[in-house]
mmCIF file of C-alpha atoms in Angstrom:
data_model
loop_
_atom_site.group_PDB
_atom_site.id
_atom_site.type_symbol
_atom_site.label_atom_id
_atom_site.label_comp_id
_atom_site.label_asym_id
_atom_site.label_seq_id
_atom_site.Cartn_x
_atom_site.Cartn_y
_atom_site.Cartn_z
ATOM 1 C CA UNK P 1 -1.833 -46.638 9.817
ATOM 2 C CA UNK P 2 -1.464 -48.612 6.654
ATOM 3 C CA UNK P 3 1.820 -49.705 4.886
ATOM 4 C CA UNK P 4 1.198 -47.359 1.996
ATOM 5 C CA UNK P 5 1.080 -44.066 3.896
ATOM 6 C CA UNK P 6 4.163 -45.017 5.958
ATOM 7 C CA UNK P 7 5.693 -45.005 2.674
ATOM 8 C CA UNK P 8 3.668 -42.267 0.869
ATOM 9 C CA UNK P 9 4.201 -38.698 3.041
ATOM 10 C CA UNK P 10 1.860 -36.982 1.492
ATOM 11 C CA UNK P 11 -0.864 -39.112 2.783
ATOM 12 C CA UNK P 12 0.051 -37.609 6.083
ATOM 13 C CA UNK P 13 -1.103 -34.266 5.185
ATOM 14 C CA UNK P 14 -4.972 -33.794 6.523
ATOM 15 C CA UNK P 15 -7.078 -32.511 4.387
ATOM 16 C CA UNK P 16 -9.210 -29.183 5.121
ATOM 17 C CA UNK P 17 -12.135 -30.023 7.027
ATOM 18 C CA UNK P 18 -13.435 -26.317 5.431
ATOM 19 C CA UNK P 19 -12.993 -23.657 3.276
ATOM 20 C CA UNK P 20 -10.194 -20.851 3.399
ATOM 21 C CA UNK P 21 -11.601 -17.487 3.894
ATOM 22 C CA UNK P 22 -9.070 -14.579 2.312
ATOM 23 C CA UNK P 23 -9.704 -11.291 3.516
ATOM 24 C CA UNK P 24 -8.346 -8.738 1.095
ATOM 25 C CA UNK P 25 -7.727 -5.135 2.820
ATOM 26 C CA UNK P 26 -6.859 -2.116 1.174
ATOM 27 C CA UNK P 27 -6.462 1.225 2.903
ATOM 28 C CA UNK P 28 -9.611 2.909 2.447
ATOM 29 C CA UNK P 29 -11.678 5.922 0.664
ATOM 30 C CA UNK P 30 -14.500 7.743 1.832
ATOM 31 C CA UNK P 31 -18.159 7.008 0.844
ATOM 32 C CA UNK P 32 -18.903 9.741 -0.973
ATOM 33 C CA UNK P 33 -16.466 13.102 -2.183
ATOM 34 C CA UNK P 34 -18.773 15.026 0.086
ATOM 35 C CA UNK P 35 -17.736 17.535 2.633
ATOM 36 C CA UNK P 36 -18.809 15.334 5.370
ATOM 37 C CA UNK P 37 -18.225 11.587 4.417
ATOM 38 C CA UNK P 38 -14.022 13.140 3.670
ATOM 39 C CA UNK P 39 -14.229 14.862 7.156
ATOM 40 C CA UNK P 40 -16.058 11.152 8.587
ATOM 41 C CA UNK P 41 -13.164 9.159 6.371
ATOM 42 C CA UNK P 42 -10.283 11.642 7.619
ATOM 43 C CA UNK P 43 -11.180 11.385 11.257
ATOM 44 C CA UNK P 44 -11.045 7.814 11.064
ATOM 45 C CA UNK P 45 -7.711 7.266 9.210
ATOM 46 C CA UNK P 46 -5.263 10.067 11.080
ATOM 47 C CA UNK P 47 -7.372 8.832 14.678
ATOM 48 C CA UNK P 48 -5.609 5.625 14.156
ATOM 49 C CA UNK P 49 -2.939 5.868 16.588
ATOM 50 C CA UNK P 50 -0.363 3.915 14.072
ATOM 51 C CA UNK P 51 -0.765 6.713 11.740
ATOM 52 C CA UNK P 52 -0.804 9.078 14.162
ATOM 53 C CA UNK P 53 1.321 8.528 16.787
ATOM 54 C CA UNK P 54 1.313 11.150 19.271
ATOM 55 C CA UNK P 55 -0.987 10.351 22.894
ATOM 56 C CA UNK P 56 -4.401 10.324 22.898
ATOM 57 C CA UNK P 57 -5.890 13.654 23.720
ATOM 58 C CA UNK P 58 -3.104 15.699 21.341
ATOM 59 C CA UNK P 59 -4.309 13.681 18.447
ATOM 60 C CA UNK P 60 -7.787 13.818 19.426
ATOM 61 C CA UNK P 61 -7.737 17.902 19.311
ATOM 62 C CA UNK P 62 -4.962 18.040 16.637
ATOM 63 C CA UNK P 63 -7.752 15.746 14.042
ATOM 64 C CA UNK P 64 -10.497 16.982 15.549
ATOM 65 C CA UNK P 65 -10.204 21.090 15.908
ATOM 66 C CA UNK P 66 -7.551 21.200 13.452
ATOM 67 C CA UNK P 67 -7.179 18.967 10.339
ATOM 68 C CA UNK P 68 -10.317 17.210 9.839
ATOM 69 C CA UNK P 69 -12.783 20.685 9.665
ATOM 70 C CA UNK P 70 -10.163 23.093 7.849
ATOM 71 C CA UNK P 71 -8.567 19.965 5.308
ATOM 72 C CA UNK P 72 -12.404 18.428 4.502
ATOM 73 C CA UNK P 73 -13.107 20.904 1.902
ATOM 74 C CA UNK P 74 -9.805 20.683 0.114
ATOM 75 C CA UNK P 75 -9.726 17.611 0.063
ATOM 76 C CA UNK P 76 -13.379 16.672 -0.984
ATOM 77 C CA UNK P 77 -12.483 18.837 -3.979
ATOM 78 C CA UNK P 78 -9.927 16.574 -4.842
ATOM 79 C CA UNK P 79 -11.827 13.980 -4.475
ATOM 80 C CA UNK P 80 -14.251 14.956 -6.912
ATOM 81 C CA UNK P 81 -11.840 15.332 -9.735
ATOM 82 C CA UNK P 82 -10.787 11.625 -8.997
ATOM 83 C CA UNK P 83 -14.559 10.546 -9.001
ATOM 84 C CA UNK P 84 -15.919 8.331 -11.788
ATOM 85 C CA UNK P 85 -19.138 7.923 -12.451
ATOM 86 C CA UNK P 86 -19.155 4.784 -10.671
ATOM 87 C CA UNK P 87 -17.483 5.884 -7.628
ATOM 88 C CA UNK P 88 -13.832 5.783 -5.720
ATOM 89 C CA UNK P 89 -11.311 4.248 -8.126
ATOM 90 C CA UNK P 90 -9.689 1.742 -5.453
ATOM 91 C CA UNK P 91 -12.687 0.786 -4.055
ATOM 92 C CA UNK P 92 -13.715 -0.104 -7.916
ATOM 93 C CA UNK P 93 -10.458 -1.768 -8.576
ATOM 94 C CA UNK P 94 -11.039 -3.764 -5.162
ATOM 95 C CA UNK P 95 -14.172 -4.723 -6.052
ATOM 96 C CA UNK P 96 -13.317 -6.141 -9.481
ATOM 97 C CA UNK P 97 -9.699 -7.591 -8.020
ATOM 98 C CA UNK P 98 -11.708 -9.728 -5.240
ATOM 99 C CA UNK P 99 -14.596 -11.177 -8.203
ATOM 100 C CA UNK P 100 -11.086 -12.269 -9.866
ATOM 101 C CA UNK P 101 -9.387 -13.763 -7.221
ATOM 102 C CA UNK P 102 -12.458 -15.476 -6.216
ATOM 103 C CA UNK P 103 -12.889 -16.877 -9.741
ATOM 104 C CA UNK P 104 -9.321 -18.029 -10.187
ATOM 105 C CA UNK P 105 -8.931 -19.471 -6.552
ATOM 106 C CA UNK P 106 -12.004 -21.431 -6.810
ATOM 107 C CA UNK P 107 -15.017 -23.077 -4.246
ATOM 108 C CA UNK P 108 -12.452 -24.160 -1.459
ATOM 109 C CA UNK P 109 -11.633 -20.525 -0.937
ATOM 110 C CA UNK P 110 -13.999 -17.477 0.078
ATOM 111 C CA UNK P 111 -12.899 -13.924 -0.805
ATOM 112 C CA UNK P 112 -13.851 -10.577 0.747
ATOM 113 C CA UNK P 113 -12.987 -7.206 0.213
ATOM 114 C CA UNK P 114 -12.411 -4.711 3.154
ATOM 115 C CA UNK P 115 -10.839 -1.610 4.070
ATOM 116 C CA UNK P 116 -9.163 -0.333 6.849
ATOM 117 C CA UNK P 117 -10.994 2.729 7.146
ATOM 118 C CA UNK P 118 -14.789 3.279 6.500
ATOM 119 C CA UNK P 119 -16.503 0.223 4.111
ATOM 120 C CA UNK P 120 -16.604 -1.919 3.855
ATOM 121 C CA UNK P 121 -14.872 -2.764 6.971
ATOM 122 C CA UNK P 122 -12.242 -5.518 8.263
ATOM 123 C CA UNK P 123 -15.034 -6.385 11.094
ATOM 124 C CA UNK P 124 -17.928 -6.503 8.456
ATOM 125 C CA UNK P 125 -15.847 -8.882 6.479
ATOM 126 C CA UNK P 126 -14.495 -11.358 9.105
ATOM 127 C CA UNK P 127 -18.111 -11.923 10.639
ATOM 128 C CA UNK P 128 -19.401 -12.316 7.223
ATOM 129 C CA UNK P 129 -16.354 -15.213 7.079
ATOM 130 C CA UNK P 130 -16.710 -16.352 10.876
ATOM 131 C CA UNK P 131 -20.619 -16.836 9.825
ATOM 132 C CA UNK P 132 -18.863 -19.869 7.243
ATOM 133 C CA UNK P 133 -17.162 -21.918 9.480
ATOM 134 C CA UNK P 134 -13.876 -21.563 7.402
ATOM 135 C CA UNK P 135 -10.763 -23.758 8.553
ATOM 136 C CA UNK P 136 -8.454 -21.285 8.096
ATOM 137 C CA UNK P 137 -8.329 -16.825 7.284
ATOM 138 C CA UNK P 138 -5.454 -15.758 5.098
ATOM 139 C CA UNK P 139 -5.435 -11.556 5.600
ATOM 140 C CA UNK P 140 -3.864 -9.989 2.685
ATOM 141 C CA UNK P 141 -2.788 -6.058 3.606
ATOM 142 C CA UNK P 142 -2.306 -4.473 -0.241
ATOM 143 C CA UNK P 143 0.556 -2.690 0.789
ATOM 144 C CA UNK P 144 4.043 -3.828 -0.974
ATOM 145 C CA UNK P 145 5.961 -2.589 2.213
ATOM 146 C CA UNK P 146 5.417 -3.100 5.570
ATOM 147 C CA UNK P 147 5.185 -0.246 8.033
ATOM 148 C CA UNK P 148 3.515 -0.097 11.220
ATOM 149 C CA UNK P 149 0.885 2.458 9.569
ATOM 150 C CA UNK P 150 -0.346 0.570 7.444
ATOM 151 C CA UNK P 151 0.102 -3.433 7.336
ATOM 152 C CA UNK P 152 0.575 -2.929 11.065
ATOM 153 C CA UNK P 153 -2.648 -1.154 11.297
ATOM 154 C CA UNK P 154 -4.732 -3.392 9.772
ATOM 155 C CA UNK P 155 -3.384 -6.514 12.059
ATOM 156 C CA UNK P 156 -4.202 -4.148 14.412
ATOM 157 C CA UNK P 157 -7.626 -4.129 13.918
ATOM 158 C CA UNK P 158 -8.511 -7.828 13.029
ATOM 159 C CA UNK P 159 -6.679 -9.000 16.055
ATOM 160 C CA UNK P 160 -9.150 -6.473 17.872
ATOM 161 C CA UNK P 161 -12.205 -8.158 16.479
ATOM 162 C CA UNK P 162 -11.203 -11.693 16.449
ATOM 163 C CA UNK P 163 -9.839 -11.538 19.877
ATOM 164 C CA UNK P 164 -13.764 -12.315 21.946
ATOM 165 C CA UNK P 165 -14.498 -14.905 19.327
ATOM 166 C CA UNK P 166 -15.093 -18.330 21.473
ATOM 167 C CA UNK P 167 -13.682 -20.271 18.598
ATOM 168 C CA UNK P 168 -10.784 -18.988 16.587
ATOM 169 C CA UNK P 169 -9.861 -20.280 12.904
ATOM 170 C CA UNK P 170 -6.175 -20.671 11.913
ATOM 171 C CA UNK P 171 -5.325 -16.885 11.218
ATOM 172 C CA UNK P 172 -2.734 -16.291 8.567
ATOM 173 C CA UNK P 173 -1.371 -12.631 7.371
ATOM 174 C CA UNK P 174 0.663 -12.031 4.195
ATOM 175 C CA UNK P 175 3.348 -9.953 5.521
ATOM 176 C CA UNK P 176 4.822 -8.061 2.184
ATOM 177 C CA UNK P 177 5.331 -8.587 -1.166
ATOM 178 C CA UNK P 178 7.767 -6.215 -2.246
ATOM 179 C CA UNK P 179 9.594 -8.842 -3.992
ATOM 180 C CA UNK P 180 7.066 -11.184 -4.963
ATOM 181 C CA UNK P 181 7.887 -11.781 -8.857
ATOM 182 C CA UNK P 182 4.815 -11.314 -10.104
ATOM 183 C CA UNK P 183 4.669 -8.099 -8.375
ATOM 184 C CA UNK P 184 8.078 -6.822 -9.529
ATOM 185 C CA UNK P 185 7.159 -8.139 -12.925
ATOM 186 C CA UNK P 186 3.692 -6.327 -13.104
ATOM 187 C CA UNK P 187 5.468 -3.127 -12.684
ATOM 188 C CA UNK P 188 8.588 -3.362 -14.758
ATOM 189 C CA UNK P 189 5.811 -4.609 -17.755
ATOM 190 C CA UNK P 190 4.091 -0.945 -17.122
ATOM 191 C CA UNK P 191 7.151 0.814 -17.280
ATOM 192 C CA UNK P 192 8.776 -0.846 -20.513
ATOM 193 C CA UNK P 193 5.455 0.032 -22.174
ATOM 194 C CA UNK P 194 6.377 3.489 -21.534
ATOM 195 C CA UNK P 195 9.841 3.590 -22.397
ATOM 196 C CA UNK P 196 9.129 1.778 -25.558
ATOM 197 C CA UNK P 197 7.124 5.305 -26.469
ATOM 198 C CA UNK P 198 10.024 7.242 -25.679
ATOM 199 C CA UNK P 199 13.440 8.160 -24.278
ATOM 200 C CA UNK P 200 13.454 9.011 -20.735
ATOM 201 C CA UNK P 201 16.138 11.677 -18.880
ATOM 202 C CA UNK P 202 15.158 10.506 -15.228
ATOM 203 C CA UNK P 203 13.344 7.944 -13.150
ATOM 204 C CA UNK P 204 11.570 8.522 -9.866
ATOM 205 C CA UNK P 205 10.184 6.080 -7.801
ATOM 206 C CA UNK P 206 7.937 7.912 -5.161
ATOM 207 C CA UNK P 207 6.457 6.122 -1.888
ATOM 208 C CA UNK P 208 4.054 7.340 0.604
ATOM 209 C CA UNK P 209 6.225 9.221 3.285
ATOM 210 C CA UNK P 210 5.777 8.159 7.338
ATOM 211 C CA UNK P 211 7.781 10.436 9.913
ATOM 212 C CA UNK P 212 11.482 9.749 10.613
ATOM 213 C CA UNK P 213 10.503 8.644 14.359
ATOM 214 C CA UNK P 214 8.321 5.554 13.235
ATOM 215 C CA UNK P 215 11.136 3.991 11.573
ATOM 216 C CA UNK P 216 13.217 4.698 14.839
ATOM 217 C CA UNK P 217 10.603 2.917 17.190
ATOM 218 C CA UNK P 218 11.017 0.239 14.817
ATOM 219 C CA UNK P 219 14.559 -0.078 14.616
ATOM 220 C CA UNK P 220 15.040 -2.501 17.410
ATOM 221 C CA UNK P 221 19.004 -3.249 16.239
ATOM 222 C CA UNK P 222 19.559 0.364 16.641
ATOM 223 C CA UNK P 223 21.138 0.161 13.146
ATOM 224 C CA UNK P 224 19.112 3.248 11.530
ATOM 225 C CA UNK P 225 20.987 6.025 9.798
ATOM 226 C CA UNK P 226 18.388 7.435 7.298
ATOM 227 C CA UNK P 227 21.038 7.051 4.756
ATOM 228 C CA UNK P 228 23.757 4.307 3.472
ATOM 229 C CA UNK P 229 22.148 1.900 5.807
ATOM 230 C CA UNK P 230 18.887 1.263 3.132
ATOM 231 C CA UNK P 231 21.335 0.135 0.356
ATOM 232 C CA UNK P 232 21.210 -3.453 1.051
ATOM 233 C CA UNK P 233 18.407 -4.719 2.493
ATOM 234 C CA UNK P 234 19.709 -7.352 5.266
ATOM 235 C CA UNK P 235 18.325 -9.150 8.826
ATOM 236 C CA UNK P 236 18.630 -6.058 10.427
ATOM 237 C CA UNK P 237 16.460 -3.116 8.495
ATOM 238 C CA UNK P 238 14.558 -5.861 7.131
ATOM 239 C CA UNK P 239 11.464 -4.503 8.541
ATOM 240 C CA UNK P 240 12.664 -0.874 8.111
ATOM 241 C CA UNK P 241 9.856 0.414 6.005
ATOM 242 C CA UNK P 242 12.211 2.897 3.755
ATOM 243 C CA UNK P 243 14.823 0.324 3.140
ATOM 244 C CA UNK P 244 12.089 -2.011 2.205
ATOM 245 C CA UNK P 245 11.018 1.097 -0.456
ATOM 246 C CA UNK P 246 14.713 1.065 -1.779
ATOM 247 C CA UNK P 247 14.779 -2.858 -2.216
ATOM 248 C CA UNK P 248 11.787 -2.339 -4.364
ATOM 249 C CA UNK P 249 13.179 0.482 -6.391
ATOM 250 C CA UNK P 250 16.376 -1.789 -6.977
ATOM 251 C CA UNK P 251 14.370 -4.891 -8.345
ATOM 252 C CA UNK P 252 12.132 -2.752 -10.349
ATOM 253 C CA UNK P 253 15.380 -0.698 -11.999
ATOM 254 C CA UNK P 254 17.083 -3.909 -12.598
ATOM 255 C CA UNK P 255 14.389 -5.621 -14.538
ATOM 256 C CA UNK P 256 13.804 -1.969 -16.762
ATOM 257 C CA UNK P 257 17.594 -2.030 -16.571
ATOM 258 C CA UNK P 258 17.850 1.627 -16.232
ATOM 259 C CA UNK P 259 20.950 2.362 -15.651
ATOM 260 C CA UNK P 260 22.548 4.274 -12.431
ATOM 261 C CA UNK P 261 22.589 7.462 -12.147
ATOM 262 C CA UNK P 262 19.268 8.071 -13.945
ATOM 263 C CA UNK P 263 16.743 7.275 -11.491
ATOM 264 C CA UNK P 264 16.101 8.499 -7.429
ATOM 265 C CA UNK P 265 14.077 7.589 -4.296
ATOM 266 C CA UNK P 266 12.071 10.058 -2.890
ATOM 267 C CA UNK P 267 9.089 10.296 -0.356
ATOM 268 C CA UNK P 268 5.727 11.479 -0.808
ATOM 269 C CA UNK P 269 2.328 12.597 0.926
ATOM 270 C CA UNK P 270 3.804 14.252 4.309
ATOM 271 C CA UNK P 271 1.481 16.059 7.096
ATOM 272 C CA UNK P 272 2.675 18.544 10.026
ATOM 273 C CA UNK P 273 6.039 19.632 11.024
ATOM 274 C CA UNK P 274 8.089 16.698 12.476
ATOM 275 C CA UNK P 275 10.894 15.115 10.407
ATOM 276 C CA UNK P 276 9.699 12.840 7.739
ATOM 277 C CA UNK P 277 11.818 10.018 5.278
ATOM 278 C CA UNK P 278 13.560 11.911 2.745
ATOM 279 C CA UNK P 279 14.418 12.949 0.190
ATOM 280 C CA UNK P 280 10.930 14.626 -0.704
ATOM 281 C CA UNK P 281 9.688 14.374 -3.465
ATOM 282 C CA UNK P 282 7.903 17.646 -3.842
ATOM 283 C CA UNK P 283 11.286 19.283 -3.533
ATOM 284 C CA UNK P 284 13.455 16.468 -5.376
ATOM 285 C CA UNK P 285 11.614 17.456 -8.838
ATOM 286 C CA UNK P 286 13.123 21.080 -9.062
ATOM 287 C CA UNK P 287 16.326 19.835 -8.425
ATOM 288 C CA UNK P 288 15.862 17.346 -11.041
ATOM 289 C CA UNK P 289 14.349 20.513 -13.299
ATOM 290 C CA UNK P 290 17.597 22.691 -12.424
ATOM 291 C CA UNK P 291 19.972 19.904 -13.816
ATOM 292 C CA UNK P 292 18.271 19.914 -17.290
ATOM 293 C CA UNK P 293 16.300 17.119 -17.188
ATOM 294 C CA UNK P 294 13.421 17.382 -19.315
ATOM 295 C CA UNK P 295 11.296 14.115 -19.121
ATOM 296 C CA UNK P 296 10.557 11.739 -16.217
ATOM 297 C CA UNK P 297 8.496 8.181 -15.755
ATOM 298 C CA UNK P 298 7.261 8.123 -12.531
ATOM 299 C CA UNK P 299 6.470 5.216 -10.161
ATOM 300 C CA UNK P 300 4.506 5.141 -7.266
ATOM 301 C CA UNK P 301 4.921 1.695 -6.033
ATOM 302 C CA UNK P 302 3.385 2.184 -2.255
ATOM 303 C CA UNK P 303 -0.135 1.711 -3.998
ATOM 304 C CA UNK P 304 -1.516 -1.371 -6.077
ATOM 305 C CA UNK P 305 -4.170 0.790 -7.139
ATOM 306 C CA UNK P 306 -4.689 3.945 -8.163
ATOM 307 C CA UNK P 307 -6.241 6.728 -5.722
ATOM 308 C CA UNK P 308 -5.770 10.024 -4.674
ATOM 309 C CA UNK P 309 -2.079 9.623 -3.907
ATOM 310 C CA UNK P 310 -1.175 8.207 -7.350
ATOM 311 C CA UNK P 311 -3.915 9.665 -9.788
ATOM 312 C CA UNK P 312 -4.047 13.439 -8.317
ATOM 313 C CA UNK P 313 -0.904 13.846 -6.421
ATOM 314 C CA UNK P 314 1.882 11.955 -8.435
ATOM 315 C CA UNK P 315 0.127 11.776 -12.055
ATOM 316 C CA UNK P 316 -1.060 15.745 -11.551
ATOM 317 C CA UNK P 317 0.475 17.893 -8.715
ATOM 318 C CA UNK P 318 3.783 17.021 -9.352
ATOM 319 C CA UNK P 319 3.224 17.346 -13.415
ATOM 320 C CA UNK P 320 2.495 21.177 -12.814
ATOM 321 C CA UNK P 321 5.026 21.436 -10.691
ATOM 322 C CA UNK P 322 7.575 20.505 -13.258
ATOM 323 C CA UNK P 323 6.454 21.872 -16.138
ATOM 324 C CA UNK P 324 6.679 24.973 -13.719
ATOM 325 C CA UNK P 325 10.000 24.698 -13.057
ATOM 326 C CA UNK P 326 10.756 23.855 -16.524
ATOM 327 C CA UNK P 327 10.175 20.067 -17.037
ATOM 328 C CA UNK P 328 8.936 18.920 -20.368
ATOM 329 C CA UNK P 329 7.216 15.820 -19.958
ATOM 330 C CA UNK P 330 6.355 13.598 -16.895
ATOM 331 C CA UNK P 331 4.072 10.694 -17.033
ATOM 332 C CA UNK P 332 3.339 8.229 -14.260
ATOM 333 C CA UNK P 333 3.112 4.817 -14.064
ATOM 334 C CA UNK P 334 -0.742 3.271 -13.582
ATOM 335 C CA UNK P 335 -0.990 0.699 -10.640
ATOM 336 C CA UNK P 336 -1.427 -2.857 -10.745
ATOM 337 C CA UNK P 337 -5.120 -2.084 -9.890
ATOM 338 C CA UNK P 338 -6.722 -5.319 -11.765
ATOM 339 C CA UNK P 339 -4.706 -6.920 -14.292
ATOM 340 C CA UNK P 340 -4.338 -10.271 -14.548
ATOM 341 C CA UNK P 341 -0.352 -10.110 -13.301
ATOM 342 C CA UNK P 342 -1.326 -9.167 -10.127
ATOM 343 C CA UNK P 343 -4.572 -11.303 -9.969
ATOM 344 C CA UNK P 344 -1.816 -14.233 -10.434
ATOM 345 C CA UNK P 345 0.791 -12.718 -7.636
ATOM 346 C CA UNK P 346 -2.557 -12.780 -5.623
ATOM 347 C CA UNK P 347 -2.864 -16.035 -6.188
ATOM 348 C CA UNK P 348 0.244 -17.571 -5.439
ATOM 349 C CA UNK P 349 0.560 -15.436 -1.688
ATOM 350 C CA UNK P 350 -2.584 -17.365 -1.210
ATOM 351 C CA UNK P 351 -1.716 -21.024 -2.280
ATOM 352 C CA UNK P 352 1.315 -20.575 -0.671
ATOM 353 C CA UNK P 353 0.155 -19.304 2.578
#
């Protein structure tokens, strides 16, 4: 070793021998908004025993006998109003965010798209990148928040394919980016467009919903109330999916600098019988209708792009359903989906990673 890289640390750092591989994963959509491909895409999603997590043979007959052949067709109609001509929104959005990302990270780095569920798939995309030789795989999840569900889920499932390679790459997985400033500032952008256009009574920041006993199984410091305990976020529910939602909420409100008072939390998208987080939000907007308020910007920041849960169920289900109870005027917030603030967040989880 030579005097000038005793003195110079940097020269200690080895270079890459290859290229990093980043695996971008977003939840998933079905091929087609056919009958069968929504049954094929349903089965696959609520069999995944982190979405699902009751034993094997109930959720096997509960899917099976049960949701998958009776919710298929209502669904698939859904599906087909959120159709464009060129196919499933997110998997559009995905497509264009990972030609982006590609472009701006440059020929050291190798980007594919996946999904969790259906295609194209975690395992298509990792052989494609184990095929390369990479030095290293950075897995980016697109959700904001952890939960077991979903970012858990989808280390899941590349730990299941990687784990009979012979030779394993340095595996890396971005965690959550719920207050990543770019992401924070991509949002808080969107929603001081829309209050330039107008005055606002109410803000509600909806999140996709997971059942009350998911959060306890996670709650290793036993310090879960479902209440108070999500209004800091602190070492101990700092992997509590809801109070990870509520941390969110607070950076977004303070950069719109809405004031308190005039905006709530509330929990979306819930399935069967068993306790879910609250409040919900299906039955929050009534109460919000009842107390006079007569316009709301909505949020749904579970999702960097739009889908079925943002588009259909936010932007239109719940726009009926307060104009029904006597709302005036509710417009939701689009997703990041692929604009060049969250191309650049992208960007600097990567580098960083």
């Amino acid at each position: 070793m030579n005097t000038e890289t005793l003195t110079n640390p940097s020269l200690l750092k080895e270079k890459p021998v290859g290229k990093t591989g980043v695996l971008i994963v977003n939840l998933g959509t079905p091929d087609s908004p056919s009958v069968p491909d929504v049954r094929k895409y349903l089965r696959e999603f609520l069999m995944d025993e982190r979405v699902i997590d009751i034993p094997y043979l109930n959720r096997w007959l509960l899917i099976n006998l049960i949701i998958a052949p009776f919710r298929a067709p209502k669904s698939a109609k859904i599906y087909r109003e959120l159709w464009t001509p060129e196919g499933s929104p997110l998997k559009i959005y995905g497509e264009s965010v990972e030609k982006k990302l590609q472009n701006v990270l440059g020929d050291d780095f190798v980007v594919k798209l996946a999904m969790r569920y259906q295609s194209p798939s975690i395992e298509n995309g990792l052989n494609e990148l184990r095929k390369l030789c990479l030095s290293e795989i950075i897995v980016v999840p697109f959700f904001p928040q952890y939960a077991s569900a979903s970012t858990g889920s989808v280390y899941k499932k590349v730990m299941e394919v990687v784990k009979d390679w012979e030779v394993l790459p340095e595996i890396k997985f971005i965690n959550r980016f719920l207050d990543h400033p770019k992401f924070v500032e991509g949002f808080v952008n969107l929603g001081k467009k829309y209050m330039a256009q107008r005055d606002y009574d109410h803000f509600v920041f909806s999140y996709h919903g997971i059942p009350e006993r998911q959060i306890t199984k996670g709650d290793v410091a036993n310090y879960c109330q479902f209440g108070t305990c999500c209004d800091t976020l602190n070492e101990k529910n700092q992997h509590c999916y809801r109070a990870q939602c509520y941390e969110t909420t607070r950076l977004f409100v303070k950069g719109m600098g809405i004031p308190e008072g005039k905006y709530t939390v509330a929990f979306q998208s819930r399935l069967g019988k068993t306790p879910w987080i609250k409040p919900y939000t299906d039955e929050l907007i009534p109460e919000l209708a009842k107390k006079g308020v007569k316009s709301v910007l909505a949020f749904s920041p579970a999702f960097v792009a739009d889908c079925l849960e943002t588009t259909i169920e936010v932007g239109e289900e719940y726009k009926e359903l307060f104009e029904k109870e006597g709302g005036e005027h509710w417009q939701l917030v689009e997703s990041l989906n692929d604009s060049d603030i969250w191309i650049e967040a992208l960007e600097d989880m990567v580098r960083k990673a």
